[in-house]
Coordinates of C-alpha atoms in Angstrom, one line a residue:
M1 CA 39.3 64.0 -12.3
I2 CA 38.7 64.3 -8.6
N3 CA 41.8 63.0 -6.8
G4 CA 42.0 61.1 -3.5
N5 CA 39.6 59.0 -1.4
V6 CA 37.9 59.0 2.0
T7 CA 40.2 59.3 5.0
A8 CA 40.0 59.3 8.8
D9 CA 41.1 62.9 9.0
G10 CA 38.7 64.0 6.3
T11 CA 35.7 62.4 7.9
Y12 CA 36.7 63.7 11.3
N13 CA 36.8 67.2 9.8
Y14 CA 33.3 66.6 8.3
L15 CA 32.0 65.5 11.6
K16 CA 33.3 68.6 13.3
K17 CA 31.4 70.7 10.8
F18 CA 28.2 69.2 12.2
S19 CA 29.2 68.7 15.8
H20 CA 27.1 71.7 16.8
T21 CA 24.0 69.8 15.4
N22 CA 24.4 66.2 16.6
T23 CA 27.6 64.1 16.9
H24 CA 25.3 61.1 17.5
N25 CA 24.6 61.1 13.8
F26 CA 27.9 59.4 13.1
N27 CA 29.3 55.9 13.5
Q28 CA 33.0 55.0 13.5
C29 CA 34.1 52.2 11.1
Y30 CA 37.7 51.5 10.2
G31 CA 38.7 54.9 11.6
L32 CA 36.2 56.7 9.5
N33 CA 33.4 58.9 10.8
L34 CA 30.4 57.9 8.7
S35 CA 26.9 59.5 9.0
N36 CA 24.3 57.1 10.2
L37 CA 22.1 58.1 7.2
G38 CA 23.3 57.7 3.7
M39 CA 21.9 58.7 0.3
G40 CA 21.0 56.2 -2.4
T41 CA 20.6 57.0 -6.1
Y42 CA 18.6 54.0 -7.5
L43 CA 15.2 55.2 -8.6
G44 CA 14.2 57.6 -11.3
D45 CA 14.0 57.9 -15.0
T46 CA 16.8 59.0 -17.3
T47 CA 15.6 62.5 -18.0
S48 CA 17.5 65.7 -17.4
D49 CA 14.7 66.8 -14.9
T50 CA 15.6 63.8 -12.7
D51 CA 19.3 64.6 -13.1
R52 CA 18.6 68.1 -11.7
L53 CA 16.5 66.8 -8.8
V54 CA 19.1 64.1 -7.8
K55 CA 22.0 66.6 -8.0
M56 CA 20.1 69.1 -5.8
A57 CA 19.2 66.3 -3.3
I58 CA 22.9 65.2 -3.1
K59 CA 24.1 68.7 -2.5
R60 CA 21.4 69.3 0.1
S61 CA 22.1 66.0 1.9
V62 CA 25.9 66.5 2.0
S63 CA 25.4 70.1 3.2
S64 CA 23.1 68.8 6.0
G65 CA 25.3 66.1 7.5
I66 CA 25.3 63.0 5.2
N67 CA 28.7 62.0 4.0
I68 CA 27.7 58.6 2.4
I69 CA 26.6 58.5 -1.2
D70 CA 25.7 55.1 -2.8
T71 CA 25.2 54.4 -6.5
A72 CA 25.8 51.7 -9.2
I73 CA 26.8 51.7 -12.8
N74 CA 23.4 50.3 -13.9
Y75 CA 21.3 52.8 -11.9
R76 CA 19.5 55.0 -14.4
S77 CA 21.7 53.5 -17.2
Q78 CA 24.9 55.2 -15.9
K79 CA 23.3 58.6 -15.3
A80 CA 23.2 58.1 -11.5
E81 CA 27.0 57.9 -11.3
R82 CA 27.4 60.9 -13.6
V83 CA 25.0 63.0 -11.4
V84 CA 27.0 62.1 -8.4
R85 CA 30.1 63.4 -10.2
K86 CA 28.4 66.7 -11.0
A87 CA 27.1 67.2 -7.5
I88 CA 30.5 66.4 -5.8
L89 CA 32.3 68.8 -8.2
E90 CA 30.0 71.7 -7.3
L91 CA 30.3 70.9 -3.6
I92 CA 34.1 70.9 -3.9
E93 CA 34.2 74.0 -6.1
N94 CA 32.0 75.9 -3.6
N95 CA 34.3 74.9 -0.7
I96 CA 31.5 73.0 1.0
I97 CA 33.3 69.7 1.3
N98 CA 36.6 68.1 0.4
R99 CA 36.9 64.8 -1.4
D100 CA 38.4 63.0 1.6
E101 CA 35.3 63.8 3.7
L102 CA 32.9 61.7 1.5
F103 CA 32.4 58.0 1.4
I104 CA 31.4 57.0 -2.1
S105 CA 30.3 53.5 -3.1
T106 CA 29.3 52.0 -6.4
K107 CA 28.4 48.5 -7.7
N108 CA 29.3 46.5 -10.8
G109 CA 28.1 43.2 -12.2
Y110 CA 24.9 43.9 -14.2
L111 CA 24.9 44.7 -17.8
T112 CA 23.7 48.2 -18.6
N113 CA 23.3 50.4 -21.6
D114 CA 24.2 54.1 -21.7
A115 CA 21.2 56.5 -21.4
E116 CA 23.1 59.1 -23.3
I117 CA 23.6 56.9 -26.3
K118 CA 20.4 56.4 -28.2
E119 CA 20.8 52.8 -29.1
E120 CA 18.9 49.6 -28.5
F121 CA 20.1 47.7 -25.4
W122 CA 21.5 44.6 -27.1
T123 CA 23.0 46.6 -30.0
Y124 CA 24.9 48.6 -27.4
V125 CA 26.0 45.4 -25.6
E126 CA 27.2 43.8 -28.8
R127 CA 29.1 46.8 -29.9
E128 CA 30.7 47.7 -26.5
Y129 CA 31.3 44.3 -25.1
T130 CA 30.9 41.3 -27.4
Q131 CA 32.8 42.7 -30.4
K132 CA 35.6 43.8 -28.2
G133 CA 36.0 40.3 -26.6
I134 CA 35.0 41.6 -23.2
L135 CA 31.9 39.3 -23.1
R136 CA 32.0 35.7 -24.4
S137 CA 29.3 33.1 -24.9
G138 CA 28.0 31.9 -21.5
D139 CA 29.4 34.8 -19.5
V140 CA 26.0 36.5 -18.9
S141 CA 23.3 35.0 -16.7
A142 CA 19.6 35.1 -17.4
S143 CA 19.3 38.2 -15.2
Y144 CA 21.9 40.1 -17.3
H145 CA 24.7 39.6 -14.8
C146 CA 28.4 38.9 -15.5
M147 CA 31.2 37.9 -13.1
N148 CA 34.1 37.7 -15.6
I149 CA 37.2 39.8 -14.9
P150 CA 37.5 41.5 -18.3
F151 CA 33.9 42.8 -17.9
L152 CA 34.4 44.0 -14.3
E153 CA 37.7 45.7 -15.3
D154 CA 35.8 47.5 -18.1
Q155 CA 33.0 48.4 -15.7
L156 CA 35.4 49.8 -13.0
T157 CA 37.0 52.0 -15.6
R158 CA 33.6 53.3 -16.7
S159 CA 32.5 53.9 -13.2
L160 CA 35.6 55.9 -12.3
K161 CA 35.1 58.0 -15.4
N162 CA 31.4 58.4 -14.7
L163 CA 32.1 59.5 -11.2
G164 CA 35.1 61.6 -12.1
L165 CA 37.2 59.9 -9.5
D166 CA 40.6 58.3 -9.5
C167 CA 39.6 56.1 -6.6
V168 CA 36.2 54.9 -5.4
D169 CA 35.9 54.2 -1.7
L170 CA 33.8 51.0 -1.9
M171 CA 33.2 48.7 -4.8
Y172 CA 30.5 46.1 -4.4
I173 CA 30.0 43.1 -6.6
H174 CA 26.2 43.5 -7.2
N175 CA 23.9 40.6 -6.3
P176 CA 26.3 37.9 -7.6
W177 CA 24.8 34.7 -6.1
E178 CA 21.2 35.9 -6.5
S179 CA 22.0 36.4 -10.2
H180 CA 23.7 33.0 -10.8
F181 CA 22.5 30.4 -8.4
K182 CA 20.0 28.9 -10.8
E183 CA 22.6 28.4 -13.5
T184 CA 25.9 27.9 -11.6
S185 CA 27.1 25.4 -9.0
K186 CA 28.1 26.9 -5.7
Q187 CA 31.6 25.5 -6.2
K188 CA 32.0 27.3 -9.5
F189 CA 30.5 30.4 -8.0
F190 CA 33.0 30.5 -5.2
Q191 CA 35.8 30.0 -7.7
N192 CA 34.5 33.0 -9.7
L193 CA 34.0 35.0 -6.5
E194 CA 37.6 34.3 -5.3
S195 CA 38.9 35.6 -8.7
I196 CA 36.8 38.7 -8.3
F197 CA 38.2 39.3 -4.8
A198 CA 41.8 38.9 -6.2
F199 CA 40.9 41.4 -8.8
Y200 CA 39.7 43.9 -6.2
E201 CA 42.8 43.3 -4.1
E202 CA 44.9 44.2 -7.1
K203 CA 42.8 47.4 -7.6
I204 CA 43.3 48.3 -3.9
D205 CA 47.1 48.0 -4.4
K206 CA 46.8 50.4 -7.4
N207 CA 44.6 52.9 -5.5
K208 CA 41.6 52.5 -7.7
I209 CA 39.4 51.3 -4.9
K210 CA 39.8 51.5 -1.1
F211 CA 37.5 48.7 0.1
Y212 CA 35.2 46.1 -1.5
G213 CA 32.2 44.1 -0.5
M214 CA 28.9 42.5 -1.7
A215 CA 25.7 44.3 -2.3
T216 CA 23.0 41.6 -1.9
W217 CA 19.3 41.0 -1.7
D218 CA 18.4 37.5 -0.4
C219 CA 21.6 35.5 0.1
F220 CA 22.5 36.5 3.6
R221 CA 19.0 36.8 5.0
V222 CA 17.3 33.5 4.0
A223 CA 17.2 30.2 5.8
E224 CA 20.2 27.9 5.4
N225 CA 18.3 25.3 3.4
N226 CA 17.3 27.9 0.8
P227 CA 19.3 27.4 -2.4
V228 CA 20.2 31.2 -2.6
Y229 CA 21.7 31.1 1.0
L230 CA 25.3 32.1 1.6
S231 CA 27.5 31.8 4.7
L232 CA 29.3 35.0 5.5
A233 CA 32.1 33.0 7.1
E234 CA 32.7 31.1 3.8
V235 CA 32.7 34.3 1.8
L236 CA 35.2 35.9 4.1
E237 CA 37.4 32.8 3.9
L238 CA 37.8 33.5 0.1
A239 CA 38.8 37.1 0.9
K240 CA 41.4 35.8 3.3
N241 CA 42.7 33.4 0.7
V242 CA 43.6 36.2 -1.7
G243 CA 44.2 39.2 0.6
G244 CA 45.4 37.6 3.8
S245 CA 44.2 38.7 7.2
N246 CA 44.3 42.4 6.1
H247 CA 42.0 41.8 3.1
G248 CA 39.9 44.6 1.7
F249 CA 36.5 43.0 2.0
K250 CA 35.0 45.2 4.7
F251 CA 31.3 46.0 3.8
L252 CA 27.9 44.4 3.0
Q253 CA 24.8 46.0 1.7
L254 CA 21.4 44.3 2.2
P255 CA 17.7 45.2 2.6
F256 CA 16.2 46.0 5.9
N257 CA 13.0 47.7 7.0
L258 CA 9.8 47.0 8.9
Y259 CA 8.7 44.4 6.3
L260 CA 12.1 42.9 5.3
D261 CA 13.3 42.3 8.8
Q262 CA 15.1 39.0 8.3
A263 CA 18.6 40.5 8.7
Y264 CA 17.8 41.2 12.3
L265 CA 15.5 38.4 13.2
N266 CA 16.7 35.3 11.3
K267 CA 19.4 33.4 13.1
N268 CA 20.9 31.9 10.0
Q269 CA 24.6 32.4 10.2
L270 CA 26.9 30.1 12.1
V271 CA 29.7 31.8 14.2
N272 CA 31.6 29.9 16.9
N273 CA 29.0 27.1 16.8
H274 CA 26.2 29.5 17.5
H275 CA 23.5 30.6 15.1
V276 CA 23.2 34.4 14.9
S277 CA 21.6 36.9 12.5
I278 CA 23.6 38.3 9.6
L279 CA 23.8 41.6 11.4
E280 CA 25.3 39.9 14.5
A281 CA 27.7 37.8 12.3
A282 CA 28.9 40.9 10.4
H283 CA 29.5 42.7 13.7
I284 CA 31.5 39.7 15.0
H285 CA 33.5 39.6 11.8
N286 CA 34.1 43.3 11.8
I287 CA 32.1 43.9 8.6
G288 CA 30.2 47.1 8.2
V289 CA 26.6 46.9 7.0
F290 CA 24.7 49.4 5.0
S291 CA 20.9 48.8 4.5
S292 CA 18.9 49.4 1.4
V293 CA 15.2 50.1 0.9
P294 CA 14.5 51.6 4.4
L295 CA 11.2 52.9 3.1
M296 CA 10.4 49.9 0.9
Q297 CA 10.4 52.3 -2.0
G298 CA 7.6 54.3 -0.4
K299 CA 5.4 51.3 0.3
L300 CA 5.7 51.7 4.1
L301 CA 4.9 55.4 4.3
D302 CA 1.2 54.8 5.1
C303 CA 2.1 52.8 8.3
E304 CA 1.2 54.5 11.5
F305 CA 3.6 53.5 14.3
I306 CA 5.7 54.9 17.1
P307 CA 3.3 57.8 17.9
E308 CA 5.7 59.1 20.6
L309 CA 8.2 60.1 17.9
K310 CA 7.3 63.6 16.6
L311 CA 8.6 62.9 13.1
S312 CA 7.1 62.3 9.6
N313 CA 6.5 58.6 8.8
S314 CA 9.5 58.5 6.5
A315 CA 11.8 59.9 9.2
K316 CA 10.3 57.4 11.8
L317 CA 11.2 54.6 9.4
L318 CA 14.7 55.9 9.0
Q319 CA 15.0 56.4 12.8
L320 CA 14.2 52.8 13.4
V321 CA 16.6 51.4 10.8
R322 CA 19.5 53.7 11.7
S323 CA 19.0 52.7 15.4
T324 CA 19.2 48.9 14.6
P325 CA 22.2 47.2 16.1
G326 CA 24.7 46.3 13.4
I327 CA 23.6 48.8 10.8
L328 CA 26.0 51.6 10.0
A329 CA 23.4 53.6 7.9
P330 CA 20.3 53.1 5.9
L331 CA 20.6 54.4 2.3
V332 CA 17.6 56.5 1.4
G333 CA 16.9 57.5 -2.2
H334 CA 15.2 60.9 -2.2
K335 CA 14.8 63.5 -5.0
L336 CA 11.9 65.8 -4.4
P337 CA 12.7 68.7 -2.1
N338 CA 9.8 68.0 0.3
H339 CA 10.9 64.4 0.6
V340 CA 14.5 65.4 1.2
N341 CA 13.5 67.9 3.9
E342 CA 11.3 65.3 5.6
N343 CA 14.0 62.6 5.7
L344 CA 16.7 65.1 6.9
E345 CA 14.5 65.8 9.9
V346 CA 15.8 62.6 11.5
L347 CA 19.2 64.2 11.8
K348 CA 17.8 66.6 14.3
T349 CA 17.4 63.9 16.9
N350 CA 19.5 61.2 18.5
P351 CA 19.1 57.6 17.3
L352 CA 17.0 55.5 19.6
S353 CA 18.7 54.0 22.7
H354 CA 19.1 50.2 22.5
E355 CA 16.4 49.8 25.2
K356 CA 14.0 52.0 23.3
F357 CA 14.7 50.1 20.1
I358 CA 14.1 46.7 21.7
E359 CA 10.8 48.0 23.2
I360 CA 9.5 49.3 19.9
V361 CA 10.5 46.2 18.0
Q362 CA 8.8 44.0 20.7
N363 CA 5.6 46.1 20.4
L364 CA 5.7 45.8 16.7
L365 CA 6.2 42.0 16.8
N366 CA 3.4 41.6 19.4
N367 CA 1.0 43.6 17.2
N368 CA 1.6 41.6 14.0

């Protein structure tokens, strides 16, 4: 078991290790110095070859100035979390980092099997959850998502074991409204979400998690008349109800890239009687935002843009996203050594100035 959690002192020590390279590669949030590029662990099959590549990529990333690692219990059927554990242990044992220098997030909510147990999915679910009373009839949505507390308690315990941690820095509830809006009223959903926030607050008190939040896809980006829409202000009100003004809901995760640009462009959130984007709303509410799919899972790599940036296309995409106002860090999933090297090139240059970012975005909008 790896003891402890991320701390202000730890992340400051991490920043100092790379200050000779570029201190502009870090953002401050809640006293933490967090790299403005993070590593995700979503894609890949469940083979040992993928385990090896992901472990090497994590070690290379952390040794190059990335101190954010994002995962989820359902990624690669629990193997993603376990590879994070192996990589962190080797980094600590080799005196490359300390636990308090790393910001580690995971997600719960989706049913998953265990890739290391050769068993059919529903047989595994029946044995592990239904027979033990963790899941009951009606608990699971059509998209294999569950919001009941016994299930989330079980999943947190499994995640901590998989990760080898006694405390995870950030626990997300994973796509909750996207997974239930077709089957659950918003009133019932908010009741369930408030119960989850109360559960997370309890786990903060017990030092099992440090912060919590929501990892989402559509709900904070779509128009207000869309049935999957959520108001950030209403969600935060639930957190205040259970945790007071010092509640632990501090972060969001949502997609943002050249194609999925709604988080920046759509003025769909109401704050002080003004419509603003979710990125602006999060900033006003002091909520940190991590962005997913900055490369659109490789689909944007053939785009030719920003010729003045002497970077690979993947690094250009990361440069644009990490320079977006309101985003703490894009989370890039990379495994192959050449992809890791290409993406890490972005750390050798400053993020774009606000003026340059606006100029590039305006040019892109004019050309589309």
